[in-house]
Amino acid sequence: MKHHTRQRQAILKCLDQAKGPLSPQEILVRAREKVEGMGIATVYRNLKSLEKEGMVRELALSGEGARYEKSGLTHHHHFFCRGCNKFYCVEGCPREISFMVPRGFVMEEHEIVLYGKCSECCGNRPV
Amino acid sequence: MKHHTRQRQAILKCLDQAKGPLSPQEILVRAREKVEGMGIATVYRNLKSLEKEGMVRELALSGEGARYEKSGLTHHHHFFCRGCNKFYCVEGCPREISFMVPRGFVMEEHEIVLYGKCSECCGNRPV
DNA sequence: ATACTTGCAAAAGTTTTGCAGGTTA
DNA sequence: TAACCTGCAAAACTTTTGCAAGTAT
């Protein structure tokens, strides 16, 4: 039987409030505002178990270590800002991409990542 | 002035002969067939410098650590096989994706990764 | 009470760096 | 010869694990 701990709830809340997937470190910093003294191991452990339960999804798309987001969101993709090294969720998808699958391969999922600068890092202010 | 060492040439040759981007470990194994006793540090160092020179491109798209490929290839994307944990290059691209870029953001690049099983891992033989 | 979680510290990976010796131009 | 590279080992990071103590049911 799973227990509902403050730490676990804090992690889920962080993911809820984020505009995009977060790294374990980002989660730690934010979750510590809610649960003082929380350890990084707890973050990793909870992310793993939440992933196993299907509540969270791991994304590894930037050369910066994995990010995590709630699962069950509507189909979407991501934008990685090279200025602030953050991910943002983006809507839309060019549906028809199965023509890219090589003969004999089976596609189960796809992921699209746009790289560039977010509006804040976009010239308005110095990076 | 850069020097042309056997190690550097071996790494480039491995990348030339591969069907998709390779991990540093994969490169080490293959390069050692050409240059006995080669060390992993040499692989990492060369990949970094080749990347800086613009000859090699880093991809980090699988939760499995970065992969590297020659740069200057024609625009293409990748398929990650969850059976053998290898990347394959795939042709084609649904050109029009700029509608996905959020207002105020600037897109510099995009990457598409298909996940699934390659033909070899696809039922024909047990994974 | 029992089962599950936590924080800490140690361990296991992966990537980077320092250095003495070797190689390239 | 001077500049650059290499292999090794140590260092730096990131992620996982063991364990005694704490918490949820």
PDB file of C-alpha atoms (C1' of nucleotides) in Angstrom:
ATOM      1  CA  MET A   1       0.000   0.000   0.000  1.00  0.00           C
ATOM      2  CA  LYS A   2       1.356   3.390  -1.021  1.00  0.00           C
ATOM      3  CA  HIS A   3       1.614   6.219   1.488  1.00  0.00           C
ATOM      4  CA  HIS A   4       0.853   9.824   0.757  1.00  0.00           C
ATOM      5  CA  THR A   5       3.755  11.805   2.092  1.00  0.00           C
ATOM      6  CA  ARG A   6       4.277  15.541   2.120  1.00  0.00           C
ATOM      7  CA  GLN A   7       7.316  15.061  -0.087  1.00  0.00           C
ATOM      8  CA  ARG A   8       5.408  13.150  -2.728  1.00  0.00           C
ATOM      9  CA  GLN A   9       2.623  15.715  -2.749  1.00  0.00           C
ATOM     10  CA  ALA A  10       5.122  18.550  -3.024  1.00  0.00           C
ATOM     11  CA  ILE A  11       6.717  16.961  -6.068  1.00  0.00           C
ATOM     12  CA  LEU A  12       3.381  16.488  -7.773  1.00  0.00           C
ATOM     13  CA  LYS A  13       2.401  20.049  -6.997  1.00  0.00           C
ATOM     14  CA  CYS A  14       5.613  21.363  -8.528  1.00  0.00           C
ATOM     15  CA  LEU A  15       4.898  19.434 -11.703  1.00  0.00           C
ATOM     16  CA  ASP A  16       1.352  20.758 -11.752  1.00  0.00           C
ATOM     17  CA  GLN A  17       2.454  24.342 -11.470  1.00  0.00           C
ATOM     18  CA  ALA A  18       5.247  24.158 -14.026  1.00  0.00           C
ATOM     19  CA  LYS A  19       4.942  25.470 -17.563  1.00  0.00           C
ATOM     20  CA  GLY A  20       7.058  22.628 -18.840  1.00  0.00           C
ATOM     21  CA  PRO A  21       8.878  19.488 -17.749  1.00  0.00           C
ATOM     22  CA  LEU A  22      11.339  19.895 -14.864  1.00  0.00           C
ATOM     23  CA  SER A  23      14.694  18.417 -13.994  1.00  0.00           C
ATOM     24  CA  PRO A  24      15.206  16.636 -10.663  1.00  0.00           C
ATOM     25  CA  GLN A  25      17.256  19.603  -9.450  1.00  0.00           C
ATOM     26  CA  GLU A  26      14.553  22.061 -10.440  1.00  0.00           C
ATOM     27  CA  ILE A  27      12.027  19.940  -8.626  1.00  0.00           C
ATOM     28  CA  LEU A  28      14.212  19.757  -5.533  1.00  0.00           C
ATOM     29  CA  VAL A  29      14.573  23.521  -5.325  1.00  0.00           C
ATOM     30  CA  ARG A  30      10.865  24.118  -5.735  1.00  0.00           C
ATOM     31  CA  ALA A  31       9.768  21.283  -3.498  1.00  0.00           C
ATOM     32  CA  ARG A  32      12.065  22.471  -0.721  1.00  0.00           C
ATOM     33  CA  GLU A  33      10.010  25.644  -0.528  1.00  0.00           C
ATOM     34  CA  LYS A  34       7.169  23.415   0.546  1.00  0.00           C
ATOM     35  CA  VAL A  35       9.034  20.749   2.508  1.00  0.00           C
ATOM     36  CA  GLU A  36      12.163  22.030   4.162  1.00  0.00           C
ATOM     37  CA  GLY A  37      15.215  19.825   4.196  1.00  0.00           C
ATOM     38  CA  MET A  38      13.955  17.500   1.520  1.00  0.00           C
ATOM     39  CA  GLY A  39      16.726  15.398  -0.023  1.00  0.00           C
ATOM     40  CA  ILE A  40      17.585  14.817  -3.649  1.00  0.00           C
ATOM     41  CA  ALA A  41      17.332  11.045  -3.202  1.00  0.00           C
ATOM     42  CA  THR A  42      13.694  11.464  -2.316  1.00  0.00           C
ATOM     43  CA  VAL A  43      13.105  13.336  -5.532  1.00  0.00           C
ATOM     44  CA  TYR A  44      14.729  10.635  -7.611  1.00  0.00           C
ATOM     45  CA  ARG A  45      12.922   7.860  -5.769  1.00  0.00           C
ATOM     46  CA  ASN A  46       9.542   9.472  -6.101  1.00  0.00           C
ATOM     47  CA  LEU A  47      10.028  10.277  -9.746  1.00  0.00           C
ATOM     48  CA  LYS A  48      10.895   6.665 -10.419  1.00  0.00           C
ATOM     49  CA  SER A  49       7.909   5.314  -8.549  1.00  0.00           C
ATOM     50  CA  LEU A  50       5.541   7.882  -9.994  1.00  0.00           C
ATOM     51  CA  GLU A  51       6.796   6.932 -13.401  1.00  0.00           C
ATOM     52  CA  LYS A  52       6.187   3.264 -12.677  1.00  0.00           C
ATOM     53  CA  GLU A  53       2.656   4.079 -11.561  1.00  0.00           C
ATOM     54  CA  GLY A  54       2.146   5.950 -14.797  1.00  0.00           C
ATOM     55  CA  MET A  55       1.598   9.322 -13.172  1.00  0.00           C
ATOM     56  CA  VAL A  56       4.728  10.920 -14.513  1.00  0.00           C
ATOM     57  CA  ARG A  57       6.608  10.783 -17.770  1.00  0.00           C
ATOM     58  CA  GLU A  58      10.318  11.062 -18.308  1.00  0.00           C
ATOM     59  CA  LEU A  59      11.678  13.093 -21.189  1.00  0.00           C
ATOM     60  CA  ALA A  60      15.317  13.029 -22.167  1.00  0.00           C
ATOM     61  CA  LEU A  61      15.699  15.476 -24.947  1.00  0.00           C
ATOM     62  CA  SER A  62      18.288  18.116 -24.321  1.00  0.00           C
ATOM     63  CA  GLY A  63      21.712  16.841 -23.400  1.00  0.00           C
ATOM     64  CA  GLU A  64      20.981  18.225 -19.979  1.00  0.00           C
ATOM     65  CA  GLY A  65      19.642  15.203 -18.186  1.00  0.00           C
ATOM     66  CA  ALA A  66      16.054  14.044 -18.012  1.00  0.00           C
ATOM     67  CA  ARG A  67      13.004  16.189 -17.311  1.00  0.00           C
ATOM     68  CA  TYR A  68       9.721  15.022 -15.891  1.00  0.00           C
ATOM     69  CA  GLU A  69       6.145  15.991 -16.533  1.00  0.00           C
ATOM     70  CA  LYS A  70       2.735  14.745 -15.470  1.00  0.00           C
ATOM     71  CA  SER A  71       1.377  12.106 -17.765  1.00  0.00           C
ATOM     72  CA  GLY A  72      -2.121  12.170 -19.156  1.00  0.00           C
ATOM     73  CA  LEU A  73      -1.712  15.636 -20.605  1.00  0.00           C
ATOM     74  CA  THR A  74      -3.124  16.139 -24.057  1.00  0.00           C
ATOM     75  CA  HIS A  75      -0.730  15.325 -26.855  1.00  0.00           C
ATOM     76  CA  HIS A  76       1.863  18.062 -27.089  1.00  0.00           C
ATOM     77  CA  HIS A  77       5.522  18.717 -27.742  1.00  0.00           C
ATOM     78  CA  HIS A  78       8.353  20.819 -26.331  1.00  0.00           C
ATOM     79  CA  PHE A  79      10.474  23.862 -26.895  1.00  0.00           C
ATOM     80  CA  PHE A  80      13.926  24.009 -25.329  1.00  0.00           C
ATOM     81  CA  CYS A  81      15.265  27.494 -24.701  1.00  0.00           C
ATOM     82  CA  ARG A  82      19.026  27.672 -25.101  1.00  0.00           C
ATOM     83  CA  GLY A  83      19.071  30.918 -23.189  1.00  0.00           C
ATOM     84  CA  CYS A  84      17.643  29.754 -19.902  1.00  0.00           C
ATOM     85  CA  ASN A  85      17.973  26.013 -20.493  1.00  0.00           C
ATOM     86  CA  LYS A  86      14.326  25.452 -19.756  1.00  0.00           C
ATOM     87  CA  PHE A  87      11.686  23.402 -21.487  1.00  0.00           C
ATOM     88  CA  TYR A  88       8.277  24.743 -22.408  1.00  0.00           C
ATOM     89  CA  CYS A  89       5.295  22.760 -23.581  1.00  0.00           C
ATOM     90  CA  VAL A  90       3.968  23.675 -27.009  1.00  0.00           C
ATOM     91  CA  GLU A  91       0.684  22.794 -28.633  1.00  0.00           C
ATOM     92  CA  GLY A  92       0.136  21.418 -32.075  1.00  0.00           C
ATOM     93  CA  CYS A  93       1.563  18.491 -33.976  1.00  0.00           C
ATOM     94  CA  PRO A  94       2.036  17.809 -37.682  1.00  0.00           C
ATOM     95  CA  ARG A  95      -0.082  14.673 -37.346  1.00  0.00           C
ATOM     96  CA  GLU A  96       1.107  12.799 -40.381  1.00  0.00           C
ATOM     97  CA  ILE A  97       4.599  11.595 -39.750  1.00  0.00           C
ATOM     98  CA  SER A  98       4.276   7.872 -40.288  1.00  0.00           C
ATOM     99  CA  PHE A  99       5.772   8.320 -43.744  1.00  0.00           C
ATOM    100  CA  MET A 100       9.072   8.757 -41.937  1.00  0.00           C
ATOM    101  CA  VAL A 101       9.064   5.266 -40.449  1.00  0.00           C
ATOM    102  CA  PRO A 102      11.482   2.978 -42.298  1.00  0.00           C
ATOM    103  CA  ARG A 103      10.128  -0.182 -43.896  1.00  0.00           C
ATOM    104  CA  GLY A 104       9.788  -2.950 -41.341  1.00  0.00           C
ATOM    105  CA  PHE A 105      10.083  -0.664 -38.326  1.00  0.00           C
ATOM    106  CA  VAL A 106       7.191  -0.120 -35.938  1.00  0.00           C
ATOM    107  CA  MET A 107       6.640   3.311 -34.427  1.00  0.00           C
ATOM    108  CA  GLU A 108       5.111   3.456 -30.970  1.00  0.00           C
ATOM    109  CA  GLU A 109       5.588   7.115 -30.156  1.00  0.00           C
ATOM    110  CA  HIS A 110       7.139  10.257 -31.472  1.00  0.00           C
ATOM    111  CA  GLU A 111       8.593  13.371 -29.948  1.00  0.00           C
ATOM    112  CA  ILE A 112       9.279  16.748 -31.459  1.00  0.00           C
ATOM    113  CA  VAL A 113      11.581  19.264 -29.859  1.00  0.00           C
ATOM    114  CA  LEU A 114      12.046  22.802 -31.055  1.00  0.00           C
ATOM    115  CA  TYR A 115      15.280  24.526 -30.057  1.00  0.00           C
ATOM    116  CA  GLY A 116      15.791  28.251 -29.840  1.00  0.00           C
ATOM    117  CA  LYS A 117      15.119  31.169 -27.534  1.00  0.00           C
ATOM    118  CA  CYS A 118      12.066  31.795 -25.439  1.00  0.00           C
ATOM    119  CA  SER A 119      10.462  35.217 -25.486  1.00  0.00           C
ATOM    120  CA  GLU A 120      12.278  36.332 -22.343  1.00  0.00           C
ATOM    121  CA  CYS A 121      15.683  35.323 -23.628  1.00  0.00           C
ATOM    122  CA  CYS A 122      14.836  36.686 -27.061  1.00  0.00           C
ATOM    123  CA  GLY A 123      16.793  39.890 -27.300  1.00  0.00           C
ATOM    124  CA  ASN A 124      14.547  41.835 -24.952  1.00  0.00           C
ATOM    125  CA  ARG A 125      16.960  41.289 -22.144  1.00  0.00           C
ATOM    126  CA  PRO A 126      20.546  40.120 -22.258  1.00  0.00           C
ATOM    127  CA  VAL A 127      21.047  36.415 -21.771  1.00  0.00           C
TER     128      VAL A 127
ATOM    129  CA  MET B   1      47.435  23.952 -35.449  1.00  0.00           C
ATOM    130  CA  LYS B   2      45.492  20.719 -35.120  1.00  0.00           C
ATOM    131  CA  HIS B   3      47.187  17.380 -35.499  1.00  0.00           C
ATOM    132  CA  HIS B   4      45.791  14.416 -37.356  1.00  0.00           C
ATOM    133  CA  THR B   5      46.134  11.485 -35.064  1.00  0.00           C
ATOM    134  CA  ARG B   6      45.213   7.878 -35.677  1.00  0.00           C
ATOM    135  CA  GLN B   7      42.693   8.107 -32.851  1.00  0.00           C
ATOM    136  CA  ARG B   8      40.926  11.086 -34.331  1.00  0.00           C
ATOM    137  CA  GLN B   9      40.769   9.473 -37.739  1.00  0.00           C
ATOM    138  CA  ALA B  10      39.417   6.261 -36.264  1.00  0.00           C
ATOM    139  CA  ILE B  11      36.612   8.135 -34.545  1.00  0.00           C
ATOM    140  CA  LEU B  12      35.637   9.924 -37.730  1.00  0.00           C
ATOM    141  CA  LYS B  13      35.728   6.678 -39.651  1.00  0.00           C
ATOM    142  CA  CYS B  14      33.410   5.021 -37.124  1.00  0.00           C
ATOM    143  CA  LEU B  15      30.942   7.843 -37.529  1.00  0.00           C
ATOM    144  CA  ASP B  16      31.163   7.564 -41.303  1.00  0.00           C
ATOM    145  CA  GLN B  17      30.411   3.890 -41.294  1.00  0.00           C
ATOM    146  CA  ALA B  18      27.533   4.005 -38.818  1.00  0.00           C
ATOM    147  CA  LYS B  19      23.887   3.828 -39.804  1.00  0.00           C
ATOM    148  CA  GLY B  20      22.979   6.273 -37.070  1.00  0.00           C
ATOM    149  CA  PRO B  21      24.483   8.398 -34.312  1.00  0.00           C
ATOM    150  CA  LEU B  22      26.747   6.580 -31.841  1.00  0.00           C
ATOM    151  CA  SER B  23      27.368   6.835 -28.123  1.00  0.00           C
ATOM    152  CA  PRO B  24      30.892   7.430 -26.805  1.00  0.00           C
ATOM    153  CA  GLN B  25      31.010   3.810 -25.632  1.00  0.00           C
ATOM    154  CA  GLU B  26      29.934   2.515 -29.027  1.00  0.00           C
ATOM    155  CA  ILE B  27      32.596   4.664 -30.630  1.00  0.00           C
ATOM    156  CA  LEU B  28      35.230   3.410 -28.203  1.00  0.00           C
ATOM    157  CA  VAL B  29      34.481  -0.232 -28.982  1.00  0.00           C
ATOM    158  CA  ARG B  30      34.572   0.310 -32.726  1.00  0.00           C
ATOM    159  CA  ALA B  31      37.567   2.624 -32.699  1.00  0.00           C
ATOM    160  CA  ARG B  32      39.574   0.156 -30.644  1.00  0.00           C
ATOM    161  CA  GLU B  33      39.346  -2.267 -33.516  1.00  0.00           C
ATOM    162  CA  LYS B  34      41.387   0.253 -35.445  1.00  0.00           C
ATOM    163  CA  VAL B  35      43.581   1.681 -32.689  1.00  0.00           C
ATOM    164  CA  GLU B  36      44.359  -0.784 -29.967  1.00  0.00           C
ATOM    165  CA  GLY B  37      44.385   0.439 -26.396  1.00  0.00           C
ATOM    166  CA  MET B  38      42.550   3.647 -27.132  1.00  0.00           C
ATOM    167  CA  GLY B  39      41.108   5.269 -24.014  1.00  0.00           C
ATOM    168  CA  ILE B  40      37.627   6.569 -23.356  1.00  0.00           C
ATOM    169  CA  ALA B  41      38.985   9.989 -22.421  1.00  0.00           C
ATOM    170  CA  THR B  42      40.344  10.335 -25.911  1.00  0.00           C
ATOM    171  CA  VAL B  43      36.923   9.629 -27.331  1.00  0.00           C
ATOM    172  CA  TYR B  44      35.287  12.270 -25.164  1.00  0.00           C
ATOM    173  CA  ARG B  45      37.998  14.804 -25.868  1.00  0.00           C
ATOM    174  CA  ASN B  46      37.883  14.312 -29.598  1.00  0.00           C
ATOM    175  CA  LEU B  47      34.125  14.427 -29.725  1.00  0.00           C
ATOM    176  CA  LYS B  48      34.174  17.726 -27.877  1.00  0.00           C
ATOM    177  CA  SER B  49      36.788  19.260 -30.113  1.00  0.00           C
ATOM    178  CA  LEU B  50      35.203  17.906 -33.286  1.00  0.00           C
ATOM    179  CA  GLU B  51      31.948  19.378 -32.122  1.00  0.00           C
ATOM    180  CA  LYS B  52      33.603  22.723 -31.528  1.00  0.00           C
ATOM    181  CA  GLU B  53      35.064  22.614 -35.014  1.00  0.00           C
ATOM    182  CA  GLY B  54      31.631  21.900 -36.384  1.00  0.00           C
ATOM    183  CA  MET B  55      32.485  18.479 -37.769  1.00  0.00           C
ATOM    184  CA  VAL B  56      30.312  16.517 -35.391  1.00  0.00           C
ATOM    185  CA  ARG B  57      26.921  17.048 -33.883  1.00  0.00           C
ATOM    186  CA  GLU B  58      25.697  15.940 -30.487  1.00  0.00           C
ATOM    187  CA  LEU B  59      22.234  14.492 -30.056  1.00  0.00           C
ATOM    188  CA  ALA B  60      20.735  13.862 -26.653  1.00  0.00           C
ATOM    189  CA  LEU B  61      17.388  12.339 -27.249  1.00  0.00           C
ATOM    190  CA  SER B  62      16.934   9.039 -25.545  1.00  0.00           C
ATOM    191  CA  GLY B  63      17.560   9.065 -21.835  1.00  0.00           C
ATOM    192  CA  GLU B  64      20.623   7.035 -22.623  1.00  0.00           C
ATOM    193  CA  GLY B  65      23.289   9.674 -22.837  1.00  0.00           C
ATOM    194  CA  ALA B  66      24.341  11.616 -25.901  1.00  0.00           C
ATOM    195  CA  ARG B  67      24.994  10.242 -29.363  1.00  0.00           C
ATOM    196  CA  TYR B  68      27.180  11.795 -32.008  1.00  0.00           C
ATOM    197  CA  GLU B  69      26.962  12.016 -35.770  1.00  0.00           C
ATOM    198  CA  LYS B  70      28.835  13.775 -38.540  1.00  0.00           C
ATOM    199  CA  SER B  71      27.483  17.198 -39.252  1.00  0.00           C
ATOM    200  CA  GLY B  72      26.724  18.415 -42.732  1.00  0.00           C
ATOM    201  CA  LEU B  73      24.484  15.475 -43.519  1.00  0.00           C
ATOM    202  CA  THR B  74      21.302  16.302 -45.363  1.00  0.00           C
ATOM    203  CA  HIS B  75      18.427  17.227 -43.078  1.00  0.00           C
ATOM    204  CA  HIS B  76      17.098  14.100 -41.438  1.00  0.00           C
ATOM    205  CA  HIS B  77      15.690  12.771 -38.195  1.00  0.00           C
ATOM    206  CA  HIS B  78      16.052   9.708 -35.999  1.00  0.00           C
ATOM    207  CA  PHE B  79      14.404   6.517 -34.915  1.00  0.00           C
ATOM    208  CA  PHE B  80      15.284   5.057 -31.522  1.00  0.00           C
ATOM    209  CA  CYS B  81      14.793   1.308 -31.216  1.00  0.00           C
ATOM    210  CA  ARG B  82      13.748   0.305 -27.735  1.00  0.00           C
ATOM    211  CA  GLY B  83      14.752  -3.247 -28.479  1.00  0.00           C
ATOM    212  CA  CYS B  84      18.428  -2.741 -29.192  1.00  0.00           C
ATOM    213  CA  ASN B  85      18.725   0.796 -27.835  1.00  0.00           C
ATOM    214  CA  LYS B  86      20.181   2.039 -31.069  1.00  0.00           C
ATOM    215  CA  PHE B  87      19.460   5.112 -33.133  1.00  0.00           C
ATOM    216  CA  TYR B  88      18.824   4.999 -36.854  1.00  0.00           C
ATOM    217  CA  CYS B  89      18.694   7.925 -39.221  1.00  0.00           C
ATOM    218  CA  VAL B  90      15.427   8.374 -41.064  1.00  0.00           C
ATOM    219  CA  GLU B  91      14.618  10.492 -44.091  1.00  0.00           C
ATOM    220  CA  GLY B  92      11.779  12.881 -44.531  1.00  0.00           C
ATOM    221  CA  CYS B  93      10.455  15.741 -42.499  1.00  0.00           C
ATOM    222  CA  PRO B  94       7.004  17.302 -42.173  1.00  0.00           C
ATOM    223  CA  ARG B  95       8.474  20.639 -43.241  1.00  0.00           C
ATOM    224  CA  GLU B  96       5.853  22.952 -41.886  1.00  0.00           C
ATOM    225  CA  ILE B  97       6.191  23.019 -38.125  1.00  0.00           C
ATOM    226  CA  SER B  98       6.673  26.697 -37.412  1.00  0.00           C
ATOM    227  CA  PHE B  99       3.018  26.915 -36.411  1.00  0.00           C
ATOM    228  CA  MET B 100       4.094  25.143 -33.226  1.00  0.00           C
ATOM    229  CA  VAL B 101       6.401  27.954 -32.108  1.00  0.00           C
ATOM    230  CA  PRO B 102       4.833  30.012 -29.309  1.00  0.00           C
ATOM    231  CA  ARG B 103       4.332  33.725 -29.859  1.00  0.00           C
ATOM    232  CA  GLY B 104       7.526  35.622 -29.144  1.00  0.00           C
ATOM    233  CA  PHE B 105       9.773  32.572 -29.263  1.00  0.00           C
ATOM    234  CA  VAL B 106      12.391  32.084 -31.970  1.00  0.00           C
ATOM    235  CA  MET B 107      13.040  28.618 -33.338  1.00  0.00           C
ATOM    236  CA  GLU B 108      16.563  27.866 -34.508  1.00  0.00           C
ATOM    237  CA  GLU B 109      16.306  24.133 -35.019  1.00  0.00           C
ATOM    238  CA  HIS B 110      14.003  21.221 -34.582  1.00  0.00           C
ATOM    239  CA  GLU B 111      14.419  17.551 -33.941  1.00  0.00           C
ATOM    240  CA  ILE B 112      12.014  14.695 -34.387  1.00  0.00           C
ATOM    241  CA  VAL B 113      12.527  11.327 -32.784  1.00  0.00           C
ATOM    242  CA  LEU B 114      10.427   8.273 -33.477  1.00  0.00           C
ATOM    243  CA  TYR B 115      10.417   5.591 -30.813  1.00  0.00           C
ATOM    244  CA  GLY B 116       9.609   1.953 -31.397  1.00  0.00           C
ATOM    245  CA  LYS B 117      11.207  -1.223 -32.686  1.00  0.00           C
ATOM    246  CA  CYS B 118      13.562  -1.621 -35.598  1.00  0.00           C
ATOM    247  CA  SER B 119      12.932  -4.357 -38.123  1.00  0.00           C
ATOM    248  CA  GLU B 120      15.357  -6.740 -36.463  1.00  0.00           C
ATOM    249  CA  CYS B 121      13.809  -6.327 -33.050  1.00  0.00           C
ATOM    250  CA  CYS B 122      10.351  -6.424 -34.557  1.00  0.00           C
ATOM    251  CA  GLY B 123       9.024  -9.830 -33.732  1.00  0.00           C
ATOM    252  CA  ASN B 124      11.174 -11.682 -36.234  1.00  0.00           C
ATOM    253  CA  ARG B 125      13.600 -12.624 -33.526  1.00  0.00           C
ATOM    254  CA  PRO B 126      13.180 -12.477 -29.787  1.00  0.00           C
ATOM    255  CA  VAL B 127      14.444  -9.335 -28.124  1.00  0.00           C
TER     256      VAL B 127
ATOM    257  C1'  DA C   1       1.999  -2.600  14.890  1.00  0.00           C
ATOM    258  C1'  DT C   2       3.272  -2.932  10.175  1.00  0.00           C
ATOM    259  C1'  DA C   3       4.588  -1.392   5.966  1.00  0.00           C
ATOM    260  C1'  DC C   4       6.312   2.202   3.483  1.00  0.00           C
ATOM    261  C1'  DT C   5       9.352   6.608   3.213  1.00  0.00           C
ATOM    262  C1'  DT C   6      12.846   9.693   4.363  1.00  0.00           C
ATOM    263  C1'  DG C   7      17.548  11.849   4.882  1.00  0.00           C
ATOM    264  C1'  DC C   8      22.080  10.820   5.015  1.00  0.00           C
ATOM    265  C1'  DA C   9      26.117   8.881   3.337  1.00  0.00           C
ATOM    266  C1'  DA C  10      28.255   5.588   0.542  1.00  0.00           C
ATOM    267  C1'  DA C  11      28.290   3.466  -3.982  1.00  0.00           C
ATOM    268  C1'  DA C  12      27.905   3.193  -8.874  1.00  0.00           C
ATOM    269  C1'  DG C  13      27.896   5.433 -13.247  1.00  0.00           C
ATOM    270  C1'  DT C  14      29.329   8.789 -16.542  1.00  0.00           C
ATOM    271  C1'  DT C  15      32.064  12.692 -18.149  1.00  0.00           C
ATOM    272  C1'  DT C  16      35.992  15.843 -17.374  1.00  0.00           C
ATOM    273  C1'  DT C  17      40.671  17.134 -15.975  1.00  0.00           C
ATOM    274  C1'  DG C  18      45.806  16.995 -14.561  1.00  0.00           C
ATOM    275  C1'  DC C  19      49.961  15.265 -15.868  1.00  0.00           C
ATOM    276  C1'  DA C  20      54.027  12.878 -17.645  1.00  0.00           C
ATOM    277  C1'  DG C  21      55.229  10.893 -21.756  1.00  0.00           C
ATOM    278  C1'  DG C  22      54.588  10.300 -26.808  1.00  0.00           C
ATOM    279  C1'  DT C  23      53.355  12.057 -31.507  1.00  0.00           C
ATOM    280  C1'  DT C  24      52.721  15.415 -35.259  1.00  0.00           C
ATOM    281  C1'  DA C  25      54.086  19.187 -38.037  1.00  0.00           C
TER     282       DA C  25
ATOM    283  C1'  DT D   1      61.793  21.871 -31.364  1.00  0.00           C
ATOM    284  C1'  DA D   2      57.353  23.492 -30.283  1.00  0.00           C
ATOM    285  C1'  DA D   3      52.686  22.535 -30.109  1.00  0.00           C
ATOM    286  C1'  DC D   4      49.429  19.227 -29.612  1.00  0.00           C
ATOM    287  C1'  DC D   5      47.532  14.483 -28.129  1.00  0.00           C
ATOM    288  C1'  DT D   6      47.271  10.311 -25.574  1.00  0.00           C
ATOM    289  C1'  DG D   7      46.525   6.990 -21.728  1.00  0.00           C
ATOM    290  C1'  DC D   8      46.083   6.664 -17.080  1.00  0.00           C
ATOM    291  C1'  DA D   9      44.290   7.888 -12.794  1.00  0.00           C
ATOM    292  C1'  DA D  10      42.024  11.122 -10.052  1.00  0.00           C
ATOM    293  C1'  DA D  11      38.278  14.379  -9.765  1.00  0.00           C
ATOM    294  C1'  DA D  12      33.631  16.052 -10.568  1.00  0.00           C
ATOM    295  C1'  DC D  13      28.982  15.146 -11.444  1.00  0.00           C
ATOM    296  C1'  DT D  14      24.732  12.684 -11.586  1.00  0.00           C
ATOM    297  C1'  DT D  15      21.828   8.932 -10.161  1.00  0.00           C
ATOM    298  C1'  DT D  16      21.078   4.819  -7.218  1.00  0.00           C
ATOM    299  C1'  DT D  17      21.249   2.095  -2.962  1.00  0.00           C
ATOM    300  C1'  DG D  18      21.778   0.602   2.116  1.00  0.00           C
ATOM    301  C1'  DC D  19      20.325   1.657   6.477  1.00  0.00           C
ATOM    302  C1'  DA D  20      18.575   3.409  10.807  1.00  0.00           C
ATOM    303  C1'  DA D  21      15.015   6.435  12.065  1.00  0.00           C
ATOM    304  C1'  DG D  22      10.519   8.528  11.119  1.00  0.00           C
ATOM    305  C1'  DT D  23       5.661   8.586   9.195  1.00  0.00           C
ATOM    306  C1'  DA D  24       1.263   6.930   7.295  1.00  0.00           C
ATOM    307  C1'  DT D  25      -2.277   3.602   7.556  1.00  0.00           C
TER     308       DT D  25
END
